[in-house]
């Protein structure tokens, strides 16, 4: 059994300028928490829905990400029956000339296109100087490294934007 110690908690929240449909989706999801270690990342989605029975977890690491269940008693992580095929979305990223700042931190923008589709569907702002790397973990197969400061995803003429708001 492998032991993993997460050394950093990153909290991503929706931007207030999101469109009506995007805001509804993200309001149901709440904040996204990403727990960082040198080899793995763990994304916690804690839905705000009334009938939700708890959080959802996705583990990122050396291979494709997978949904996970966490046993609070013995503090173990197990693969969820949802399966790996549910999270095997692959995207190709191309660095753009666009630069920005999120929370006062400089970043470079990348456009992401779904493999096989070719159309850019997301824009990610990455701090390439950070010692924390969730960019290559969250998007498996991506060789670029850095800390995701912001991500914008276009969905049905609406744009969902999340920003890093806490780095604990």
Short mmCIF file of N, CA and C in Angstrom, two decimals:
data_model
loop_
_atom_site.label_atom_id
_atom_site.label_comp_id
_atom_site.label_asym_id
_atom_site.label_seq_id
_atom_site.Cartn_x
_atom_site.Cartn_y
_atom_site.Cartn_z
N UNK A 1 0.85 -1.17 0.00
CA UNK A 1 0.00 0.00 0.00
C UNK A 1 0.90 1.24 0.00
N UNK A 2 0.55 2.21 -0.81
CA UNK A 2 1.31 3.46 -0.89
C UNK A 2 0.69 4.50 0.03
N UNK A 3 1.53 5.25 0.75
CA UNK A 3 1.07 6.32 1.62
C UNK A 3 1.34 7.65 0.93
N UNK A 4 0.33 8.52 0.93
CA UNK A 4 0.45 9.83 0.30
C UNK A 4 0.11 10.90 1.32
N UNK A 5 0.96 11.91 1.42
CA UNK A 5 0.70 13.05 2.30
C UNK A 5 0.45 14.27 1.43
N UNK A 6 -0.73 14.84 1.54
CA UNK A 6 -1.06 16.04 0.79
C UNK A 6 -0.57 17.24 1.59
N UNK A 7 0.23 18.10 0.93
CA UNK A 7 0.88 19.19 1.64
C UNK A 7 0.30 20.57 1.34
N UNK A 8 -0.68 20.65 0.47
CA UNK A 8 -1.23 21.95 0.09
C UNK A 8 -2.69 21.79 -0.31
N UNK A 9 -3.50 22.75 0.13
CA UNK A 9 -4.92 22.77 -0.24
C UNK A 9 -5.15 24.02 -1.09
N UNK A 10 -5.69 23.83 -2.28
CA UNK A 10 -6.00 24.92 -3.19
C UNK A 10 -7.52 24.96 -3.35
N UNK A 11 -8.10 26.14 -3.24
CA UNK A 11 -9.55 26.29 -3.38
C UNK A 11 -9.84 27.13 -4.61
N UNK A 12 -10.68 26.60 -5.49
CA UNK A 12 -11.08 27.29 -6.70
C UNK A 12 -12.56 27.65 -6.58
N UNK A 13 -12.89 28.89 -6.91
CA UNK A 13 -14.28 29.34 -6.84
C UNK A 13 -14.68 29.99 -8.14
N UNK A 14 -15.98 30.03 -8.39
CA UNK A 14 -16.48 30.61 -9.63
C UNK A 14 -16.32 32.13 -9.65
N UNK A 15 -16.13 32.64 -10.84
CA UNK A 15 -16.04 34.08 -11.03
C UNK A 15 -17.45 34.65 -11.10
N UNK A 16 -17.63 35.84 -10.57
CA UNK A 16 -18.97 36.43 -10.50
C UNK A 16 -19.53 36.80 -11.87
N UNK A 17 -18.68 36.89 -12.90
CA UNK A 17 -19.16 37.28 -14.22
C UNK A 17 -19.70 36.11 -15.03
N UNK A 18 -19.74 34.92 -14.46
CA UNK A 18 -20.26 33.77 -15.19
C UNK A 18 -21.70 34.01 -15.62
N UNK A 19 -22.05 33.44 -16.76
CA UNK A 19 -23.41 33.54 -17.27
C UNK A 19 -24.41 32.81 -16.37
N UNK A 20 -25.68 32.99 -16.65
CA UNK A 20 -26.75 32.45 -15.82
C UNK A 20 -26.70 30.92 -15.68
N UNK A 21 -26.55 30.21 -16.81
CA UNK A 21 -26.51 28.74 -16.77
C UNK A 21 -25.24 28.24 -16.07
N UNK A 22 -24.12 28.88 -16.38
CA UNK A 22 -22.85 28.50 -15.74
C UNK A 22 -22.93 28.72 -14.24
N UNK A 23 -23.51 29.82 -13.83
CA UNK A 23 -23.65 30.13 -12.40
C UNK A 23 -24.52 29.07 -11.71
N UNK A 24 -25.60 28.63 -12.37
CA UNK A 24 -26.48 27.61 -11.79
C UNK A 24 -25.70 26.31 -11.57
N UNK A 25 -24.93 25.90 -12.58
CA UNK A 25 -24.14 24.66 -12.48
C UNK A 25 -23.13 24.77 -11.34
N UNK A 26 -22.39 25.87 -11.31
CA UNK A 26 -21.36 26.02 -10.29
C UNK A 26 -21.93 26.26 -8.90
N UNK A 27 -23.11 26.89 -8.82
CA UNK A 27 -23.75 27.05 -7.51
C UNK A 27 -24.09 25.69 -6.91
N UNK A 28 -24.46 24.73 -7.76
CA UNK A 28 -24.75 23.38 -7.28
C UNK A 28 -23.47 22.67 -6.82
N UNK A 29 -22.36 22.95 -7.51
CA UNK A 29 -21.09 22.30 -7.17
C UNK A 29 -20.43 22.89 -5.94
N UNK A 30 -20.53 24.19 -5.77
CA UNK A 30 -19.82 24.84 -4.69
C UNK A 30 -18.36 25.02 -5.06
N UNK A 31 -17.52 25.26 -4.07
CA UNK A 31 -16.08 25.44 -4.32
C UNK A 31 -15.44 24.09 -4.64
N UNK A 32 -14.40 24.14 -5.46
CA UNK A 32 -13.63 22.95 -5.79
C UNK A 32 -12.34 23.02 -4.96
N UNK A 33 -12.02 21.94 -4.26
CA UNK A 33 -10.81 21.89 -3.45
C UNK A 33 -9.85 20.90 -4.09
N UNK A 34 -8.61 21.32 -4.26
CA UNK A 34 -7.58 20.47 -4.83
C UNK A 34 -6.48 20.29 -3.78
N UNK A 35 -6.20 19.05 -3.44
CA UNK A 35 -5.17 18.72 -2.45
C UNK A 35 -3.93 18.24 -3.22
N UNK A 36 -2.78 18.83 -2.93
CA UNK A 36 -1.57 18.61 -3.71
C UNK A 36 -0.55 17.78 -2.94
N UNK A 37 0.10 16.86 -3.64
CA UNK A 37 1.30 16.19 -3.14
C UNK A 37 2.28 16.15 -4.31
N UNK A 38 3.50 15.71 -4.06
CA UNK A 38 4.48 15.69 -5.13
C UNK A 38 4.11 14.72 -6.26
N UNK A 39 3.40 13.66 -5.95
CA UNK A 39 3.06 12.66 -6.96
C UNK A 39 1.59 12.63 -7.35
N UNK A 40 0.72 13.13 -6.47
CA UNK A 40 -0.71 12.99 -6.70
C UNK A 40 -1.45 14.30 -6.44
N UNK A 41 -2.64 14.35 -6.96
CA UNK A 41 -3.57 15.43 -6.66
C UNK A 41 -4.93 14.83 -6.38
N UNK A 42 -5.69 15.45 -5.51
CA UNK A 42 -7.02 14.96 -5.17
C UNK A 42 -7.99 16.13 -5.27
N UNK A 43 -8.96 16.00 -6.16
CA UNK A 43 -9.97 17.03 -6.33
C UNK A 43 -11.21 16.64 -5.54
N UNK A 44 -11.67 17.56 -4.68
CA UNK A 44 -12.88 17.32 -3.88
C UNK A 44 -13.98 18.22 -4.41
N UNK A 45 -15.08 17.61 -4.79
CA UNK A 45 -16.27 18.33 -5.24
C UNK A 45 -17.32 18.11 -4.17
N UNK A 46 -17.75 19.17 -3.53
CA UNK A 46 -18.70 19.07 -2.43
C UNK A 46 -20.01 19.74 -2.85
N UNK A 47 -20.92 18.98 -3.47
CA UNK A 47 -22.15 19.56 -4.00
C UNK A 47 -23.00 20.23 -2.91
N UNK A 48 -23.69 21.30 -3.31
CA UNK A 48 -24.58 22.01 -2.40
C UNK A 48 -26.02 21.51 -2.50
N UNK A 49 -26.26 20.53 -3.38
CA UNK A 49 -27.61 20.03 -3.58
C UNK A 49 -28.17 19.45 -2.30
N UNK A 50 -29.47 19.61 -2.11
CA UNK A 50 -30.14 19.12 -0.90
C UNK A 50 -30.04 17.61 -0.73
N UNK A 51 -30.14 16.86 -1.85
CA UNK A 51 -30.16 15.40 -1.76
C UNK A 51 -28.77 14.78 -1.88
N UNK A 52 -27.72 15.60 -1.82
CA UNK A 52 -26.36 15.09 -1.92
C UNK A 52 -25.98 14.38 -0.61
N UNK A 53 -25.28 13.25 -0.76
CA UNK A 53 -24.91 12.48 0.43
C UNK A 53 -23.45 12.67 0.83
N UNK A 54 -22.77 13.57 0.16
CA UNK A 54 -21.37 13.82 0.52
C UNK A 54 -20.57 14.31 -0.66
N UNK A 55 -19.28 14.30 -0.49
CA UNK A 55 -18.37 14.80 -1.52
C UNK A 55 -18.02 13.73 -2.54
N UNK A 56 -17.59 14.21 -3.70
CA UNK A 56 -17.04 13.35 -4.75
C UNK A 56 -15.56 13.66 -4.83
N UNK A 57 -14.76 12.64 -5.11
CA UNK A 57 -13.32 12.81 -5.17
C UNK A 57 -12.79 12.24 -6.48
N UNK A 58 -11.80 12.94 -7.05
CA UNK A 58 -11.12 12.44 -8.23
C UNK A 58 -9.63 12.48 -7.91
N UNK A 59 -8.96 11.34 -8.11
CA UNK A 59 -7.53 11.23 -7.82
C UNK A 59 -6.75 11.34 -9.12
N UNK A 60 -5.75 12.23 -9.12
CA UNK A 60 -4.88 12.42 -10.27
C UNK A 60 -3.49 11.95 -9.87
N UNK A 61 -2.81 11.29 -10.80
CA UNK A 61 -1.47 10.82 -10.47
C UNK A 61 -0.68 10.47 -11.69
N UNK A 62 -0.07 9.31 -11.65
CA UNK A 62 0.86 8.91 -12.69
C UNK A 62 0.15 8.43 -13.96
N UNK A 63 -1.10 8.02 -13.84
CA UNK A 63 -1.85 7.54 -15.00
C UNK A 63 -3.13 8.36 -15.10
N UNK A 64 -4.10 7.82 -15.79
CA UNK A 64 -5.38 8.52 -15.96
C UNK A 64 -6.05 8.75 -14.61
N UNK A 65 -6.76 9.88 -14.48
CA UNK A 65 -7.47 10.15 -13.22
C UNK A 65 -8.63 9.18 -13.05
N UNK A 66 -9.06 9.00 -11.81
CA UNK A 66 -10.24 8.16 -11.57
C UNK A 66 -11.01 8.67 -10.37
N UNK A 67 -12.31 8.41 -10.41
CA UNK A 67 -13.17 8.75 -9.28
C UNK A 67 -12.75 7.89 -8.10
N UNK A 68 -12.80 8.46 -6.92
CA UNK A 68 -12.33 7.75 -5.74
C UNK A 68 -13.34 7.89 -4.60
N UNK A 69 -13.29 6.93 -3.70
CA UNK A 69 -14.07 6.99 -2.46
C UNK A 69 -13.07 7.04 -1.32
N UNK A 70 -13.38 7.86 -0.33
CA UNK A 70 -12.48 7.98 0.82
C UNK A 70 -13.19 7.43 2.05
N UNK A 71 -12.52 6.51 2.72
CA UNK A 71 -13.03 5.95 3.95
C UNK A 71 -12.50 6.80 5.10
N UNK A 72 -13.39 7.52 5.75
CA UNK A 72 -12.98 8.45 6.81
C UNK A 72 -12.43 7.74 8.04
N UNK A 73 -12.83 6.50 8.27
CA UNK A 73 -12.38 5.78 9.46
C UNK A 73 -10.93 5.34 9.34
N UNK A 74 -10.60 4.62 8.26
CA UNK A 74 -9.21 4.16 8.14
C UNK A 74 -8.38 5.02 7.19
N UNK A 75 -8.97 6.12 6.69
CA UNK A 75 -8.29 7.12 5.87
C UNK A 75 -7.62 6.50 4.64
N UNK A 76 -8.37 5.67 3.94
CA UNK A 76 -7.87 5.07 2.71
C UNK A 76 -8.67 5.60 1.53
N UNK A 77 -8.04 5.55 0.36
CA UNK A 77 -8.69 5.96 -0.89
C UNK A 77 -8.85 4.73 -1.75
N UNK A 78 -10.05 4.51 -2.26
CA UNK A 78 -10.31 3.36 -3.12
C UNK A 78 -10.94 3.83 -4.42
N UNK A 79 -10.71 3.06 -5.47
CA UNK A 79 -11.30 3.38 -6.77
C UNK A 79 -12.81 3.23 -6.68
N UNK A 80 -13.51 4.17 -7.24
CA UNK A 80 -14.96 4.18 -7.22
C UNK A 80 -15.52 3.30 -8.34
N UNK A 81 -16.71 2.76 -8.15
CA UNK A 81 -17.34 1.98 -9.22
C UNK A 81 -17.72 2.83 -10.43
N UNK A 82 -17.64 4.15 -10.33
CA UNK A 82 -17.94 4.99 -11.49
C UNK A 82 -16.98 4.68 -12.64
N UNK A 83 -15.78 4.28 -12.33
CA UNK A 83 -14.84 3.82 -13.34
C UNK A 83 -14.00 4.90 -13.97
N UNK A 84 -12.91 4.46 -14.57
CA UNK A 84 -11.96 5.38 -15.17
C UNK A 84 -12.45 5.95 -16.49
N UNK A 85 -13.28 5.23 -17.22
CA UNK A 85 -13.72 5.71 -18.52
C UNK A 85 -14.53 7.00 -18.40
N UNK A 86 -15.12 7.26 -17.25
CA UNK A 86 -15.90 8.47 -17.06
C UNK A 86 -15.06 9.73 -17.01
N UNK A 87 -13.76 9.61 -16.77
CA UNK A 87 -12.91 10.79 -16.63
C UNK A 87 -11.74 10.76 -17.60
N UNK A 88 -11.86 10.03 -18.68
CA UNK A 88 -10.74 9.90 -19.61
C UNK A 88 -10.80 10.94 -20.74
N UNK A 89 -11.24 12.13 -20.42
CA UNK A 89 -11.29 13.20 -21.42
C UNK A 89 -9.87 13.72 -21.61
N UNK A 90 -9.41 13.71 -22.84
CA UNK A 90 -8.05 14.16 -23.16
C UNK A 90 -8.12 15.49 -23.90
N UNK A 91 -7.22 16.39 -23.55
CA UNK A 91 -7.14 17.69 -24.22
C UNK A 91 -5.69 17.98 -24.59
N UNK A 92 -5.52 18.59 -25.75
CA UNK A 92 -4.21 19.06 -26.19
C UNK A 92 -4.12 20.54 -25.86
N UNK A 93 -3.03 20.96 -25.25
CA UNK A 93 -2.85 22.36 -24.87
C UNK A 93 -1.77 23.02 -25.70
N UNK A 94 -2.07 24.24 -26.12
CA UNK A 94 -1.13 25.06 -26.87
C UNK A 94 -0.94 26.37 -26.13
N UNK A 95 0.31 26.71 -25.89
CA UNK A 95 0.61 27.97 -25.21
C UNK A 95 0.31 29.13 -26.16
N UNK A 96 -0.36 30.15 -25.65
CA UNK A 96 -0.67 31.33 -26.44
C UNK A 96 0.29 32.46 -26.06
N UNK A 97 0.19 33.58 -26.73
CA UNK A 97 1.01 34.74 -26.39
C UNK A 97 0.39 35.57 -25.28
N UNK A 98 -0.81 35.21 -24.87
CA UNK A 98 -1.54 35.96 -23.85
C UNK A 98 -0.94 35.72 -22.47
N UNK A 99 -0.78 36.80 -21.73
CA UNK A 99 -0.29 36.73 -20.35
C UNK A 99 -1.31 37.43 -19.45
N UNK A 100 -1.31 37.07 -18.19
CA UNK A 100 -2.26 37.68 -17.27
C UNK A 100 -1.80 37.61 -15.84
N UNK A 101 -2.69 38.04 -14.95
CA UNK A 101 -2.46 37.95 -13.51
C UNK A 101 -3.74 37.51 -12.85
N UNK A 102 -3.61 36.60 -11.92
CA UNK A 102 -4.74 36.14 -11.11
C UNK A 102 -4.30 36.25 -9.66
N UNK A 103 -5.02 37.04 -8.88
CA UNK A 103 -4.64 37.24 -7.48
C UNK A 103 -3.26 37.83 -7.33
N UNK A 104 -2.83 38.64 -8.30
CA UNK A 104 -1.53 39.28 -8.24
C UNK A 104 -0.38 38.41 -8.73
N UNK A 105 -0.66 37.18 -9.16
CA UNK A 105 0.37 36.25 -9.63
C UNK A 105 0.34 36.20 -11.15
N UNK A 106 1.49 36.35 -11.79
CA UNK A 106 1.59 36.31 -13.25
C UNK A 106 1.38 34.90 -13.77
N UNK A 107 0.79 34.82 -14.97
CA UNK A 107 0.54 33.51 -15.57
C UNK A 107 0.55 33.60 -17.09
N UNK A 108 0.71 32.46 -17.71
CA UNK A 108 0.65 32.31 -19.16
C UNK A 108 -0.60 31.51 -19.50
N UNK A 109 -1.23 31.88 -20.62
CA UNK A 109 -2.47 31.21 -21.03
C UNK A 109 -2.19 30.09 -22.02
N UNK A 110 -2.95 29.02 -21.84
CA UNK A 110 -2.94 27.88 -22.75
C UNK A 110 -4.37 27.66 -23.24
N UNK A 111 -4.50 27.30 -24.51
CA UNK A 111 -5.80 26.90 -25.04
C UNK A 111 -5.84 25.39 -25.06
N UNK A 112 -6.96 24.83 -24.65
CA UNK A 112 -7.13 23.39 -24.65
C UNK A 112 -8.19 22.97 -25.64
N UNK A 113 -7.86 22.00 -26.48
CA UNK A 113 -8.80 21.46 -27.44
C UNK A 113 -8.97 19.97 -27.15
N UNK A 114 -10.21 19.51 -27.19
CA UNK A 114 -10.46 18.09 -26.97
C UNK A 114 -9.80 17.29 -28.08
N UNK A 115 -9.11 16.22 -27.70
CA UNK A 115 -8.44 15.37 -28.68
C UNK A 115 -9.51 14.79 -29.61
N UNK A 116 -9.26 14.89 -30.89
CA UNK A 116 -10.21 14.39 -31.87
C UNK A 116 -11.22 15.43 -32.35
N UNK A 117 -11.43 16.48 -31.57
CA UNK A 117 -12.39 17.52 -31.94
C UNK A 117 -11.68 18.71 -32.58
N UNK A 118 -10.50 19.07 -32.06
CA UNK A 118 -9.71 20.14 -32.62
C UNK A 118 -10.14 21.55 -32.24
N UNK A 119 -11.33 21.72 -31.74
CA UNK A 119 -11.84 23.05 -31.39
C UNK A 119 -11.44 23.40 -29.95
N UNK A 120 -10.91 24.62 -29.78
CA UNK A 120 -10.55 25.07 -28.43
C UNK A 120 -11.80 25.20 -27.59
N UNK A 121 -11.82 24.55 -26.43
CA UNK A 121 -12.98 24.59 -25.55
C UNK A 121 -12.65 25.15 -24.17
N UNK A 122 -11.35 25.35 -23.94
CA UNK A 122 -10.98 25.86 -22.62
C UNK A 122 -9.73 26.70 -22.71
N UNK A 123 -9.61 27.60 -21.74
CA UNK A 123 -8.44 28.45 -21.63
C UNK A 123 -7.98 28.35 -20.18
N UNK A 124 -6.70 28.04 -19.99
CA UNK A 124 -6.16 27.83 -18.66
C UNK A 124 -4.99 28.79 -18.45
N UNK A 125 -5.01 29.49 -17.31
CA UNK A 125 -3.94 30.42 -16.96
C UNK A 125 -3.04 29.72 -15.94
N UNK A 126 -1.76 29.55 -16.29
CA UNK A 126 -0.85 28.71 -15.51
C UNK A 126 0.37 29.51 -15.04
N UNK A 127 0.68 29.38 -13.75
CA UNK A 127 1.90 29.94 -13.19
C UNK A 127 2.99 28.88 -13.39
N UNK A 128 3.81 29.08 -14.40
CA UNK A 128 4.84 28.09 -14.74
C UNK A 128 6.04 28.14 -13.81
N UNK A 129 6.11 29.16 -12.94
CA UNK A 129 7.24 29.28 -12.01
C UNK A 129 6.94 28.65 -10.66
N UNK A 130 5.71 28.23 -10.43
CA UNK A 130 5.31 27.66 -9.15
C UNK A 130 5.96 26.30 -8.92
N UNK A 131 6.28 26.01 -7.67
CA UNK A 131 6.81 24.69 -7.33
C UNK A 131 5.68 23.66 -7.25
N UNK A 132 4.44 24.13 -7.26
CA UNK A 132 3.28 23.23 -7.26
C UNK A 132 2.84 22.99 -8.69
N UNK A 133 2.52 21.74 -8.99
CA UNK A 133 2.12 21.36 -10.34
C UNK A 133 0.82 20.58 -10.31
N UNK A 134 -0.27 21.25 -10.69
CA UNK A 134 -1.50 20.49 -10.87
C UNK A 134 -1.91 20.49 -12.34
N UNK A 135 -1.25 21.29 -13.17
CA UNK A 135 -1.57 21.36 -14.60
C UNK A 135 -1.30 20.02 -15.28
N UNK A 136 -0.13 19.42 -15.05
CA UNK A 136 0.18 18.15 -15.71
C UNK A 136 -0.56 16.97 -15.08
N UNK A 137 -0.99 17.12 -13.83
CA UNK A 137 -1.72 16.03 -13.16
C UNK A 137 -3.19 16.00 -13.57
N UNK A 138 -3.83 17.16 -13.54
CA UNK A 138 -5.26 17.22 -13.86
C UNK A 138 -5.50 16.85 -15.31
N UNK A 139 -4.64 17.31 -16.19
CA UNK A 139 -4.79 17.00 -17.61
C UNK A 139 -3.72 15.98 -17.98
N UNK A 140 -4.02 14.71 -17.71
CA UNK A 140 -3.04 13.64 -17.93
C UNK A 140 -2.61 13.62 -19.39
N UNK A 141 -1.35 13.34 -19.59
CA UNK A 141 -0.78 13.35 -20.93
C UNK A 141 -0.20 14.70 -21.29
N UNK A 142 -0.51 15.71 -20.51
CA UNK A 142 0.03 17.05 -20.71
C UNK A 142 1.41 17.09 -20.06
N UNK A 143 2.43 17.50 -20.80
CA UNK A 143 3.78 17.51 -20.25
C UNK A 143 4.16 18.86 -19.64
N UNK A 144 3.35 19.86 -19.87
CA UNK A 144 3.63 21.18 -19.30
C UNK A 144 3.31 21.17 -17.81
N UNK A 145 4.12 21.88 -17.03
CA UNK A 145 3.94 21.87 -15.59
C UNK A 145 3.66 23.28 -15.08
N UNK A 146 2.93 23.35 -13.97
CA UNK A 146 2.65 24.62 -13.34
C UNK A 146 1.38 24.56 -12.51
N UNK A 147 1.11 25.67 -11.85
CA UNK A 147 -0.06 25.79 -10.99
C UNK A 147 -1.19 26.47 -11.75
N UNK A 148 -2.33 25.82 -11.83
CA UNK A 148 -3.49 26.40 -12.50
C UNK A 148 -4.04 27.52 -11.61
N UNK A 149 -4.05 28.74 -12.15
CA UNK A 149 -4.59 29.88 -11.43
C UNK A 149 -6.02 30.18 -11.83
N UNK A 150 -6.36 29.86 -13.07
CA UNK A 150 -7.69 30.14 -13.58
C UNK A 150 -7.99 29.20 -14.74
N UNK A 151 -9.25 28.84 -14.89
CA UNK A 151 -9.67 28.03 -16.03
C UNK A 151 -11.03 28.54 -16.51
N UNK A 152 -11.14 28.68 -17.82
CA UNK A 152 -12.40 29.10 -18.44
C UNK A 152 -12.81 28.02 -19.43
N UNK A 153 -14.03 27.53 -19.28
CA UNK A 153 -14.54 26.47 -20.14
C UNK A 153 -15.80 26.98 -20.84
N UNK A 154 -15.82 26.83 -22.16
CA UNK A 154 -16.99 27.26 -22.91
C UNK A 154 -17.94 26.09 -23.06
N UNK A 155 -19.19 26.34 -22.73
CA UNK A 155 -20.22 25.30 -22.76
C UNK A 155 -21.52 25.92 -23.25
N UNK A 156 -21.97 25.49 -24.41
CA UNK A 156 -23.25 25.97 -24.96
C UNK A 156 -23.41 27.49 -24.89
N UNK A 157 -22.52 28.21 -25.51
CA UNK A 157 -22.56 29.68 -25.55
C UNK A 157 -22.49 30.33 -24.17
N UNK A 158 -21.99 29.61 -23.21
CA UNK A 158 -21.80 30.14 -21.87
C UNK A 158 -20.36 29.86 -21.48
N UNK A 159 -19.82 30.67 -20.62
CA UNK A 159 -18.43 30.49 -20.20
C UNK A 159 -18.40 30.29 -18.70
N UNK A 160 -17.81 29.18 -18.28
CA UNK A 160 -17.64 28.87 -16.87
C UNK A 160 -16.20 29.24 -16.51
N UNK A 161 -16.05 30.12 -15.52
CA UNK A 161 -14.72 30.56 -15.12
C UNK A 161 -14.52 30.26 -13.64
N UNK A 162 -13.42 29.59 -13.34
CA UNK A 162 -13.06 29.35 -11.94
C UNK A 162 -11.66 29.92 -11.71
N UNK A 163 -11.46 30.47 -10.53
CA UNK A 163 -10.18 31.06 -10.17
C UNK A 163 -9.68 30.49 -8.85
N UNK A 164 -8.37 30.39 -8.74
CA UNK A 164 -7.76 30.00 -7.47
C UNK A 164 -7.95 31.14 -6.48
N UNK A 165 -8.61 30.85 -5.36
CA UNK A 165 -8.89 31.90 -4.39
C UNK A 165 -8.16 31.69 -3.06
N UNK A 166 -7.76 30.44 -2.77
CA UNK A 166 -7.03 30.15 -1.54
C UNK A 166 -5.93 29.15 -1.82
N UNK A 167 -4.76 29.40 -1.26
CA UNK A 167 -3.61 28.54 -1.40
C UNK A 167 -3.08 28.32 0.02
N UNK A 168 -3.55 27.25 0.67
CA UNK A 168 -3.26 27.02 2.09
C UNK A 168 -2.24 25.92 2.29
#
